[in-house]
PDB file of C-alpha atoms in Angstrom:
ATOM      1  CA  MET A  29       0.000   0.000   0.000  1.00 51.00           C
ATOM      2  CA  SER A  30       1.344   3.420  -0.941  1.00 50.00           C
ATOM      3  CA  GLU A  31       2.101   6.042   1.690  1.00 51.00           C
ATOM      4  CA  SER A  32      -0.700   8.258   0.402  1.00 50.00           C
ATOM      5  CA  ASN A  33      -3.208   5.396   0.650  1.00 47.00           C
ATOM      6  CA  LYS A  34      -2.074   4.649   4.205  1.00 44.00           C
ATOM      7  CA  ASN A  35      -2.535   8.261   5.188  1.00 49.00           C
ATOM      8  CA  ALA A  36      -6.000   8.307   3.629  1.00 43.00           C
ATOM      9  CA  GLU A  37      -6.972   5.131   5.500  1.00 42.00           C
ATOM     10  CA  ASN A  38      -5.692   6.499   8.810  1.00 43.00           C
ATOM     11  CA  LYS A  39      -7.637   9.710   8.221  1.00 46.00           C
ATOM     12  CA  THR A  40     -10.807   7.695   7.558  1.00 38.00           C
ATOM     13  CA  LEU A  41     -10.343   5.725  10.793  1.00 34.00           C
ATOM     14  CA  GLU A  42      -9.808   8.945  12.729  1.00 41.00           C
ATOM     15  CA  ASN A  43     -12.989  10.427  11.271  1.00 45.00           C
ATOM     16  CA  GLU A  44     -14.973   7.295  12.118  1.00 37.00           C
ATOM     17  CA  SER A  45     -13.649   7.428  15.684  1.00 38.00           C
ATOM     18  CA  GLU A  46     -14.558  11.123  15.870  1.00 42.00           C
ATOM     19  CA  ASP A  47     -18.090  10.324  14.686  1.00 44.00           C
ATOM     20  CA  LEU A  48     -18.485   7.697  17.412  1.00 44.00           C
ATOM     21  CA  ARG A  49     -17.319  10.084  20.108  1.00 62.00           C
ATOM     22  CA  PHE A  50     -19.362  13.053  18.871  1.00 66.00           C
ATOM     23  CA  ASP A  51     -22.671  11.590  17.697  1.00 67.00           C
ATOM     24  CA  ALA A  52     -24.998  14.097  19.424  1.00 67.00           C
ATOM     25  CA  LEU A  53     -26.172  17.510  18.254  1.00 64.00           C
ATOM     26  CA  ALA A  54     -23.887  20.313  19.399  1.00 69.00           C
ATOM     27  CA  SER A  55     -26.375  23.174  19.061  1.00 71.00           C
ATOM     28  CA  GLY A  56     -26.678  25.238  22.251  1.00 70.00           C
ATOM     29  CA  ILE A  57     -23.752  23.728  24.149  1.00 74.00           C
ATOM     30  CA  ALA A  58     -20.580  25.442  25.343  1.00 77.00           C
ATOM     31  CA  ASP A  59     -16.991  24.303  24.888  1.00 79.00           C
ATOM     32  CA  GLY A  60     -16.488  21.187  26.959  1.00 77.00           C
ATOM     33  CA  GLY A  61     -20.187  20.260  26.747  1.00 79.00           C
ATOM     34  CA  LEU A  62     -21.410  16.767  25.978  1.00 84.00           C
ATOM     35  CA  ARG A  63     -21.543  15.748  22.316  1.00 83.00           C
ATOM     36  CA  SER A  64     -21.847  12.014  22.869  1.00 86.00           C
ATOM     37  CA  THR A  65     -25.197  10.292  23.412  1.00 89.00           C
ATOM     38  CA  LEU A  66     -23.460   7.880  25.780  1.00 88.00           C
ATOM     39  CA  GLU A  67     -22.173  10.756  27.932  1.00 90.00           C
ATOM     40  CA  ILE A  68     -25.606  12.405  27.939  1.00 92.00           C
ATOM     41  CA  ASN A  69     -27.174   9.144  29.137  1.00 92.00           C
ATOM     42  CA  LEU A  70     -24.511   8.829  31.845  1.00 92.00           C
ATOM     43  CA  LEU A  71     -25.042  12.384  33.071  1.00 94.00           C
ATOM     44  CA  ILE A  72     -28.823  11.965  33.244  1.00 94.00           C
ATOM     45  CA  CYS A  73     -28.289   8.849  35.361  1.00 93.00           C
ATOM     46  CA  TYR A  74     -25.742  10.731  37.479  1.00 94.00           C
ATOM     47  CA  ILE A  75     -28.122  13.635  38.136  1.00 94.00           C
ATOM     48  CA  THR A  76     -31.003  11.290  38.946  1.00 94.00           C
ATOM     49  CA  VAL A  77     -28.899   9.248  41.362  1.00 92.00           C
ATOM     50  CA  ASN A  78     -27.193  12.146  43.131  1.00 90.00           C
ATOM     51  CA  SER A  79     -29.689  15.004  43.187  1.00 84.00           C
ATOM     52  CA  ARG A  80     -31.677  15.513  46.385  1.00 75.00           C
ATOM     53  CA  GLY A  81     -34.399  17.445  44.639  1.00 73.00           C
ATOM     54  CA  ARG A  82     -37.603  16.123  43.134  1.00 85.00           C
ATOM     55  CA  LEU A  83     -36.576  15.883  39.505  1.00 92.00           C
ATOM     56  CA  THR A  84     -38.896  16.064  36.523  1.00 93.00           C
ATOM     57  CA  GLU A  85     -38.041  15.685  32.856  1.00 94.00           C
ATOM     58  CA  LYS A  86     -38.302  19.486  32.537  1.00 93.00           C
ATOM     59  CA  VAL A  87     -35.800  20.084  35.356  1.00 94.00           C
ATOM     60  CA  ILE A  88     -33.216  17.774  33.755  1.00 95.00           C
ATOM     61  CA  ALA A  89     -33.742  19.249  30.282  1.00 94.00           C
ATOM     62  CA  ASP A  90     -33.501  22.814  31.646  1.00 94.00           C
ATOM     63  CA  THR A  91     -30.373  21.852  33.589  1.00 95.00           C
ATOM     64  CA  MET A  92     -28.678  20.730  30.389  1.00 94.00           C
ATOM     65  CA  THR A  93     -29.710  23.799  28.402  1.00 93.00           C
ATOM     66  CA  ARG A  94     -29.103  26.473  31.054  1.00 92.00           C
ATOM     67  CA  GLY A  95     -25.704  25.013  31.820  1.00 93.00           C
ATOM     68  CA  GLU A  96     -25.016  24.672  28.069  1.00 93.00           C
ATOM     69  CA  ILE A  97     -24.085  21.063  28.875  1.00 94.00           C
ATOM     70  CA  ALA A  98     -26.034  19.190  26.199  1.00 92.00           C
ATOM     71  CA  ASN A  99     -28.507  19.809  23.396  1.00 90.00           C
ATOM     72  CA  TYR A 100     -32.147  20.024  24.534  1.00 92.00           C
ATOM     73  CA  PHE A 101     -33.543  17.557  21.989  1.00 92.00           C
ATOM     74  CA  GLU A 102     -30.767  15.050  22.636  1.00 92.00           C
ATOM     75  CA  THR A 103     -31.504  15.290  26.366  1.00 93.00           C
ATOM     76  CA  VAL A 104     -35.253  14.767  26.033  1.00 94.00           C
ATOM     77  CA  ASN A 105     -34.695  11.854  23.656  1.00 94.00           C
ATOM     78  CA  ALA A 106     -32.194  10.279  26.062  1.00 94.00           C
ATOM     79  CA  ILE A 107     -34.625  10.587  28.992  1.00 95.00           C
ATOM     80  CA  LYS A 108     -37.356   8.835  27.002  1.00 94.00           C
ATOM     81  CA  LYS A 109     -35.041   5.977  26.052  1.00 94.00           C
ATOM     82  CA  LEU A 110     -33.752   5.575  29.619  1.00 94.00           C
ATOM     83  CA  GLU A 111     -37.367   5.380  30.826  1.00 94.00           C
ATOM     84  CA  GLN A 112     -38.193   2.759  28.189  1.00 94.00           C
ATOM     85  CA  LYS A 113     -35.249   0.643  29.357  1.00 93.00           C
ATOM     86  CA  GLY A 114     -36.229   1.029  33.030  1.00 93.00           C
ATOM     87  CA  MET A 115     -32.990   2.850  33.840  1.00 93.00           C
ATOM     88  CA  ILE A 116     -35.039   5.706  35.277  1.00 94.00           C
ATOM     89  CA  VAL A 117     -38.633   5.515  36.471  1.00 93.00           C
ATOM     90  CA  ALA A 118     -41.281   8.257  36.677  1.00 91.00           C
ATOM     91  CA  ASP A 119     -43.698   8.129  39.615  1.00 91.00           C
ATOM     92  CA  GLU A 120     -47.359   9.193  39.579  1.00 90.00           C
ATOM     93  CA  ASN A 121     -46.342  12.859  40.099  1.00 87.00           C
ATOM     94  CA  GLY A 122     -43.881  12.856  37.199  1.00 89.00           C
ATOM     95  CA  TYR A 123     -40.773  12.801  39.404  1.00 92.00           C
ATOM     96  CA  LEU A 124     -37.877  10.706  38.092  1.00 93.00           C
ATOM     97  CA  HIS A 125     -36.084   8.077  40.166  1.00 93.00           C
ATOM     98  CA  PRO A 126     -33.084   5.924  39.257  1.00 92.00           C
ATOM     99  CA  GLY A 127     -33.569   2.245  38.515  1.00 91.00           C
ATOM    100  CA  ASP A 128     -31.050  -0.365  39.624  1.00 90.00           C
ATOM    101  CA  GLY A 129     -29.390  -0.312  36.210  1.00 89.00           C
ATOM    102  CA  CYS A 130     -28.820   3.435  36.487  1.00 89.00           C
ATOM    103  CA  LYS A 131     -27.341   3.135  39.976  1.00 89.00           C
ATOM    104  CA  ASN A 132     -25.031   0.284  38.994  1.00 88.00           C
ATOM    105  CA  LEU A 133     -23.876   2.121  35.881  1.00 86.00           C
ATOM    106  CA  ILE A 134     -22.941   5.252  37.813  1.00 87.00           C
ATOM    107  CA  GLU A 135     -20.980   3.254  40.402  1.00 82.00           C
ATOM    108  CA  LEU A 136     -18.832   1.906  37.576  1.00 79.00           C
ATOM    109  CA  VAL A 137     -18.317   4.866  35.255  1.00 79.00           C
ATOM    110  CA  GLU A 138     -19.236   8.173  36.936  1.00 78.00           C
ATOM    111  CA  ASN A 139     -15.581   9.249  36.902  1.00 81.00           C
ATOM    112  CA  ASP A 140     -15.639   9.059  33.102  1.00 83.00           C
ATOM    113  CA  LEU A 141     -17.680  12.273  33.199  1.00 87.00           C
ATOM    114  CA  PRO A 142     -15.711  15.515  33.727  1.00 87.00           C
ATOM    115  CA  TYR A 143     -15.846  16.701  37.337  1.00 90.00           C
ATOM    116  CA  THR A 144     -16.840  20.258  36.349  1.00 91.00           C
ATOM    117  CA  ILE A 145     -19.792  18.931  34.342  1.00 91.00           C
ATOM    118  CA  ARG A 146     -20.926  16.717  37.239  1.00 91.00           C
ATOM    119  CA  LYS A 147     -20.650  19.570  39.745  1.00 92.00           C
ATOM    120  CA  LYS A 148     -22.438  22.083  37.521  1.00 93.00           C
ATOM    121  CA  SER A 149     -25.267  19.699  36.674  1.00 93.00           C
ATOM    122  CA  ILE A 150     -26.042  18.929  40.327  1.00 93.00           C
ATOM    123  CA  GLU A 151     -25.950  22.596  41.359  1.00 92.00           C
ATOM    124  CA  ILE A 152     -28.263  23.703  38.550  1.00 93.00           C
ATOM    125  CA  SER A 153     -30.688  20.784  38.885  1.00 93.00           C
ATOM    126  CA  ARG A 154     -31.118  21.363  42.626  1.00 91.00           C
ATOM    127  CA  LYS A 155     -31.894  25.052  42.113  1.00 89.00           C
ATOM    128  CA  LEU A 156     -34.354  24.306  39.319  1.00 91.00           C
ATOM    129  CA  ALA A 157     -36.054  21.535  41.317  1.00 91.00           C
ATOM    130  CA  VAL A 158     -36.571  23.901  44.255  1.00 87.00           C
ATOM    131  CA  ARG A 159     -37.909  26.623  41.980  1.00 87.00           C
ATOM    132  CA  GLU A 160     -40.286  24.202  40.276  1.00 89.00           C
ATOM    133  CA  ALA A 161     -41.628  23.131  43.680  1.00 85.00           C
ATOM    134  CA  PHE A 162     -42.122  26.788  44.667  1.00 86.00           C
ATOM    135  CA  GLU A 163     -44.036  27.454  41.450  1.00 85.00           C
ATOM    136  CA  LYS A 164     -46.350  24.491  42.055  1.00 85.00           C
ATOM    137  CA  GLU A 165     -47.032  25.342  45.699  1.00 85.00           C
ATOM    138  CA  ASN A 166     -47.277  29.142  45.472  1.00 87.00           C
ATOM    139  CA  LYS A 167     -48.883  31.341  42.868  1.00 91.00           C
ATOM    140  CA  VAL A 168     -48.214  34.831  41.580  1.00 93.00           C
ATOM    141  CA  ASP A 169     -51.050  36.827  39.987  1.00 94.00           C
ATOM    142  CA  ILE A 170     -50.332  39.710  37.617  1.00 95.00           C
ATOM    143  CA  GLU A 171     -53.251  42.016  36.859  1.00 95.00           C
ATOM    144  CA  LYS A 172     -53.210  44.835  34.318  1.00 95.00           C
ATOM    145  CA  HIS A 173     -54.835  48.140  35.311  1.00 95.00           C
ATOM    146  CA  GLU A 174     -55.245  51.355  33.385  1.00 92.00           C
ATOM    147  CA  ASP A 175     -51.784  52.759  34.116  1.00 94.00           C
ATOM    148  CA  TYR A 176     -50.028  50.129  36.227  1.00 95.00           C
ATOM    149  CA  TYR A 177     -49.684  46.404  36.931  1.00 96.00           C
ATOM    150  CA  SER A 178     -50.401  44.743  40.261  1.00 96.00           C
ATOM    151  CA  VAL A 179     -48.396  41.687  41.292  1.00 95.00           C
ATOM    152  CA  THR A 180     -49.828  39.583  44.128  1.00 95.00           C
ATOM    153  CA  MET A 181     -47.463  36.994  45.585  1.00 93.00           C
ATOM    154  CA  HIS A 182     -48.929  34.153  47.609  1.00 92.00           C
ATOM    155  CA  LEU A 183     -47.076  31.911  50.063  1.00 90.00           C
ATOM    156  CA  ALA A 184     -48.940  28.806  51.171  1.00 85.00           C
ATOM    157  CA  ASP A 185     -48.497  25.423  52.785  1.00 79.00           C
ATOM    158  CA  GLY A 186     -51.239  23.211  51.430  1.00 76.00           C
ATOM    159  CA  ASP A 187     -54.555  24.952  52.058  1.00 79.00           C
ATOM    160  CA  LYS A 188     -53.069  27.396  54.565  1.00 85.00           C
ATOM    161  CA  GLU A 189     -51.916  30.729  53.162  1.00 87.00           C
ATOM    162  CA  PHE A 190     -49.234  32.598  55.116  1.00 87.00           C
ATOM    163  CA  MET A 191     -48.872  35.677  52.963  1.00 90.00           C
ATOM    164  CA  ALA A 192     -50.488  37.577  50.112  1.00 92.00           C
ATOM    165  CA  LEU A 193     -48.271  40.525  49.219  1.00 92.00           C
ATOM    166  CA  THR A 194     -49.282  42.955  46.443  1.00 95.00           C
ATOM    167  CA  LEU A 195     -46.972  45.398  44.671  1.00 94.00           C
ATOM    168  CA  ASN A 196     -48.052  47.987  42.090  1.00 96.00           C
ATOM    169  CA  LEU A 197     -45.563  48.506  39.264  1.00 96.00           C
ATOM    170  CA  PRO A 198     -45.561  50.799  36.214  1.00 95.00           C
ATOM    171  CA  THR A 199     -44.628  48.273  33.498  1.00 95.00           C
ATOM    172  CA  ALA A 200     -45.336  44.669  32.523  1.00 94.00           C
ATOM    173  CA  ALA A 201     -41.602  43.956  32.335  1.00 95.00           C
ATOM    174  CA  GLN A 202     -41.139  44.991  35.964  1.00 95.00           C
ATOM    175  CA  ALA A 203     -44.103  42.859  36.994  1.00 95.00           C
ATOM    176  CA  GLU A 204     -42.612  39.799  35.269  1.00 94.00           C
ATOM    177  CA  THR A 205     -39.220  40.493  36.884  1.00 94.00           C
ATOM    178  CA  VAL A 206     -40.785  40.598  40.352  1.00 94.00           C
ATOM    179  CA  LYS A 207     -42.652  37.353  39.632  1.00 93.00           C
ATOM    180  CA  ASP A 208     -39.458  35.663  38.466  1.00 91.00           C
ATOM    181  CA  CYS A 209     -37.447  36.858  41.487  1.00 90.00           C
ATOM    182  CA  TYR A 210     -40.185  35.794  43.885  1.00 92.00           C
ATOM    183  CA  TYR A 211     -40.192  32.237  42.566  1.00 89.00           C
ATOM    184  CA  ASN A 212     -36.452  31.980  43.149  1.00 86.00           C
ATOM    185  CA  ASN A 213     -37.059  31.914  46.921  1.00 86.00           C
ATOM    186  CA  PRO A 214     -40.494  32.953  48.249  1.00 89.00           C
ATOM    187  CA  VAL A 215     -39.669  31.665  51.743  1.00 87.00           C
ATOM    188  CA  GLU A 216     -36.702  34.020  52.012  1.00 89.00           C
ATOM    189  CA  ILE A 217     -38.859  36.969  50.938  1.00 89.00           C
ATOM    190  CA  TYR A 218     -41.493  36.024  53.508  1.00 89.00           C
ATOM    191  CA  ASN A 219     -38.847  35.788  56.247  1.00 89.00           C
ATOM    192  CA  THR A 220     -37.391  39.148  55.203  1.00 89.00           C
ATOM    193  CA  VAL A 221     -40.822  40.811  55.473  1.00 87.00           C
ATOM    194  CA  ILE A 222     -41.462  39.240  58.899  1.00 87.00           C
ATOM    195  CA  ASP A 223     -37.999  40.216  60.172  1.00 89.00           C
ATOM    196  CA  ALA A 224     -38.449  43.783  58.940  1.00 88.00           C
ATOM    197  CA  LEU A 225     -41.870  44.128  60.570  1.00 85.00           C
ATOM    198  CA  PHE A 226     -40.933  42.673  63.927  1.00 85.00           C
ATOM    199  CA  GLY A 227     -37.558  44.426  63.840  1.00 77.00           C
ATOM    200  CA  ALA A 228     -39.313  47.765  63.393  1.00 58.00           C
ATOM    201  CA  GLU A 229     -41.657  46.921  66.279  1.00 56.00           C
ATOM    202  CA  THR A 230     -38.685  46.104  68.557  1.00 56.00           C
ATOM    203  CA  GLU A 231     -36.884  49.343  67.692  1.00 56.00           C
ATOM    204  CA  SER A 232     -39.970  51.461  68.381  1.00 53.00           C
TER     205      SER A 232
END
């Protein structure tokens, strides 16, 4: 075989190897993100096994996209396939739990995933899981008036409501910003209001 033919064959083998390693869509991911379907499957298992939050398919998909870790469509497709294989299981509320196969897989190969990716995915998924729970348990109403918008933030535990706080704001954008910030941590806002009120009472 001539030297040129050898070089061409080696190049073909390298390209085939590259295709095997990078067989997932790269749209929306940052440098160092996951471009292998195998790695995406591993990370979904890793998040499901190690996260303390109540994970839904949306939380995992948003984790991947917000962290620019993996393509959204590749992530959703991987979740569906893992569910079909029984690697992860959805309960009656839509929360995902790891199957035995998922747990065993992570014990063997979790170190094959980059540490920074593992750390980022857990941090983001926990924050998103908490926010999703806040959104389900507490509501925010935005009402348009003639020249302002009212935002009413509710904090409840089951049927018992602890707070209904209304702010009047000049624009819709500001109203949406307040709503978004409230859902990040409504309990902290409630505690801040209580501390401010009782602190003022103590000072007086």
